[in-house]
Amino acid sequence: YQHQRARRFLATASHELRRPLTALLGELELATAPGRAADAVRASAVLALEDARSMRRLVEDLLHHARARAGALRLVEGEVDLGDLVAEA
């Protein structure tokens, strides 16, 4: 059962990373196409940056998950100011 869960997790993670990676590659291909106007290149770069940030968040989530599964994260209980948490998010 655990191998099945691990396979499903990896399939889901791969799928989630594929979307921003595909979009990132598409934007970079557009940005580097011959004859592109500077405004179009900048717009492509902005979208590529957003996709790269999305991928970074996904990879960080995967890293946190791996650390938690390995027991490398410690749960700290305490009060949380939800207003601060929402503002930070």
XYZ file of N, CA and C in Angstrom:
267
model
N 0.832 -1.209 0.000
C 0.000 0.000 0.000
C 0.865 1.257 0.000
N 1.958 1.218 0.741
C 2.839 2.391 0.822
C 3.495 2.694 -0.524
N 3.852 1.640 -1.262
C 4.450 1.857 -2.591
C 3.439 2.490 -3.535
N 2.178 2.078 -3.396
C 1.119 2.648 -4.215
C 0.934 4.131 -3.914
N 0.947 4.489 -2.638
C 0.825 5.894 -2.243
C 2.003 6.697 -2.758
N 3.200 6.144 -2.649
C 4.404 6.845 -3.124
C 4.330 7.071 -4.630
N 3.863 6.068 -5.365
C 3.736 6.218 -6.818
C 2.709 7.289 -7.179
N 1.571 7.306 -6.468
C 0.549 8.325 -6.723
C 1.088 9.712 -6.407
N 1.831 9.808 -5.294
C 2.409 11.099 -4.913
C 3.381 11.587 -5.983
N 4.250 10.710 -6.452
C 5.222 11.101 -7.480
C 4.525 11.475 -8.782
N 3.476 10.757 -9.138
C 2.741 11.088 -10.355
C 2.091 12.460 -10.225
N 1.505 12.734 -9.066
C 0.869 14.034 -8.842
C 1.911 15.146 -8.863
N 3.035 14.936 -8.177
C 4.095 15.947 -8.141
C 4.632 16.212 -9.545
N 4.836 15.161 -10.312
C 5.327 15.331 -11.685
C 4.345 16.133 -12.523
N 3.074 15.814 -12.383
C 2.044 16.538 -13.126
C 2.013 18.009 -12.725
N 2.091 18.285 -11.430
C 2.047 19.668 -10.946
C 3.255 20.469 -11.406
N 4.404 19.838 -11.530
C 5.601 20.544 -12.007
C 5.591 20.716 -13.527
N 4.955 19.807 -14.219
C 4.950 19.858 -15.687
C 4.257 21.115 -16.207
N 3.148 21.534 -15.580
C 2.396 22.691 -16.067
C 3.229 23.964 -16.065
N 3.811 24.359 -14.926
C 4.600 25.599 -14.980
C 5.870 25.456 -15.823
N 6.436 24.262 -15.864
C 7.639 24.074 -16.678
C 7.316 24.218 -18.163
N 6.203 23.653 -18.593
C 5.783 23.779 -19.991
C 5.517 25.239 -20.335
N 4.818 25.944 -19.443
C 4.536 27.366 -19.686
C 5.826 28.178 -19.713
N 6.740 27.884 -18.803
C 8.025 28.592 -18.748
C 8.796 28.403 -20.050
N 8.888 27.168 -20.501
C 9.599 26.906 -21.759
C 8.938 27.618 -22.931
N 7.608 27.614 -22.970
C 6.897 28.301 -24.042
C 7.180 29.792 -24.053
N 7.145 30.407 -22.880
C 7.423 31.849 -22.805
C 8.866 32.161 -23.208
N 9.802 31.338 -22.798
C 11.204 31.571 -23.164
C 11.424 31.365 -24.660
N 10.726 30.390 -25.242
C 10.834 30.203 -26.691
C 10.276 31.413 -27.434
N 9.152 31.943 -26.948
C 8.592 33.147 -27.566
C 9.550 34.331 -27.410
N 10.106 34.472 -26.219
C 10.990 35.612 -25.949
C 12.231 35.598 -26.832
N 12.694 34.409 -27.188
C 13.930 34.313 -27.966
C 13.687 34.166 -29.465
N 12.425 34.221 -29.877
C 12.112 34.121 -31.313
C 12.651 35.354 -32.042
N 13.186 35.147 -33.227
C 13.719 36.279 -33.999
C 12.632 37.316 -34.296
N 13.014 38.568 -34.241
C 12.125 39.649 -34.618
C 11.101 40.057 -33.570
N 11.213 39.555 -32.366
C 10.255 39.924 -31.312
C 10.530 41.356 -30.853
N 9.469 42.116 -30.677
C 9.592 43.491 -30.178
C 9.978 43.449 -28.694
N 10.648 44.496 -28.258
C 11.125 44.559 -26.873
C 9.976 44.416 -25.870
N 8.821 45.017 -26.159
C 7.663 44.906 -25.260
C 7.183 43.459 -25.161
N 7.181 42.760 -26.270
C 6.740 41.365 -26.282
C 7.725 40.480 -25.524
N 9.016 40.765 -25.680
C 10.034 40.006 -24.960
C 9.878 40.225 -23.457
N 9.646 41.473 -23.067
C 9.459 41.783 -21.642
C 8.219 41.084 -21.094
N 7.122 41.087 -21.841
C 5.902 40.411 -21.393
C 6.146 38.914 -21.224
N 6.875 38.325 -22.139
C 7.214 36.903 -22.022
C 8.088 36.656 -20.797
N 9.032 37.554 -20.544
C 9.916 37.405 -19.382
C 9.130 37.498 -18.079
N 8.161 38.388 -18.015
C 7.335 38.527 -16.812
C 6.554 37.234 -16.556
N 5.945 36.686 -17.606
C 5.199 35.440 -17.452
C 6.120 34.278 -17.084
N 7.307 34.233 -17.684
C 8.275 33.178 -17.369
C 8.702 33.267 -15.905
N 8.878 34.480 -15.401
C 9.245 34.671 -14.005
C 8.155 34.153 -13.071
N 6.897 34.428 -13.410
C 5.778 33.922 -12.610
C 5.773 32.392 -12.592
N 6.009 31.785 -13.749
C 6.034 30.327 -13.820
C 7.211 29.754 -13.029
N 8.356 30.409 -13.089
C 9.519 29.950 -12.334
C 9.248 30.036 -10.831
N 8.585 31.086 -10.399
C 8.239 31.217 -8.977
C 7.256 30.129 -8.554
N 6.317 29.811 -9.420
C 5.365 28.740 -9.133
C 6.095 27.406 -8.976
N 7.031 27.151 -9.861
C 7.818 25.917 -9.763
C 8.642 25.895 -8.488
N 9.204 27.025 -8.112
C 9.992 27.091 -6.878
C 9.124 26.729 -5.673
N 7.887 27.266 -5.633
C 6.988 26.932 -4.523
C 6.686 25.434 -4.480
N 6.444 24.849 -5.652
C 6.169 23.418 -5.702
C 7.368 22.598 -5.222
N 8.549 22.967 -5.651
C 9.759 22.251 -5.243
C 9.991 22.415 -3.739
N 9.760 23.612 -3.216
C 9.896 23.823 -1.775
C 8.893 22.975 -1.003
N 7.673 22.869 -1.513
C 6.669 22.009 -0.876
C 7.121 20.548 -0.882
N 7.682 20.098 -2.004
C 8.188 18.731 -2.077
C 9.331 18.511 -1.088
N 10.200 19.483 -0.961
C 11.306 19.380 -0.016
C 10.799 19.314 1.418
N 9.827 20.152 1.759
C 9.238 20.107 3.101
C 8.600 18.748 3.364
N 7.909 18.241 2.362
C 7.272 16.931 2.510
C 8.324 15.845 2.758
N 9.401 15.871 1.974
C 10.461 14.873 2.136
C 11.106 14.988 3.514
N 11.342 16.198 3.977
C 11.932 16.376 5.305
C 11.000 15.894 6.405
N 9.707 16.170 6.243
C 8.729 15.727 7.237
C 8.683 14.201 7.286
N 8.685 13.565 6.121
C 8.649 12.095 6.072
C 9.906 11.487 6.668
N 11.030 12.201 6.549
C 12.297 11.694 7.094
C 12.450 12.015 8.576
N 11.499 12.757 9.125
C 11.579 13.116 10.540
C 12.512 14.277 10.815
N 12.882 15.020 9.777
C 13.835 16.122 9.938
C 13.158 17.431 10.336
N 11.831 17.459 10.351
C 11.117 18.664 10.765
C 10.541 18.431 12.156
N 10.558 19.470 12.925
C 10.023 19.379 14.279
C 8.762 20.235 14.370
N 7.729 19.655 14.908
C 6.479 20.376 15.083
C 6.586 21.235 16.337
N 6.337 22.515 16.179
C 6.359 23.446 17.305
C 4.939 23.955 17.497
N 4.388 23.672 18.654
C 3.026 24.114 18.932
C 3.058 25.471 19.613
N 2.076 26.287 19.309
C 1.988 27.598 19.919
C 0.895 28.404 19.254
N 0.673 29.574 19.787
C -0.349 30.446 19.216
C 0.167 31.096 17.941
N -0.760 31.307 17.016
C -0.435 31.920 15.734
C -1.385 33.078 15.514
N -0.840 34.212 15.134
C -1.668 35.364 14.793
C -2.119 35.191 13.357
N -3.385 34.822 13.154
C -3.890 34.558 11.821
C -3.831 35.788 10.912
N -3.992 36.966 11.488
C -3.889 38.191 10.694
C -2.514 38.327 10.080
N -1.478 38.085 10.877
C -0.100 38.133 10.366
C 0.126 37.049 9.316
N -0.396 35.855 9.577
C -0.227 34.742 8.661
C -0.874 35.052 7.307
N -2.075 35.594 7.333
C -2.771 35.938 6.093
C -2.046 37.067 5.365
N -1.572 38.059 6.103
C -0.849 39.169 5.489
C 0.433 38.677 4.825
N 1.100 37.721 5.460
C 2.328 37.170 4.910
C 2.054 36.359 3.639
N 0.926 35.649 3.647
C 0.575 34.823 2.477
C 0.206 35.714 1.308
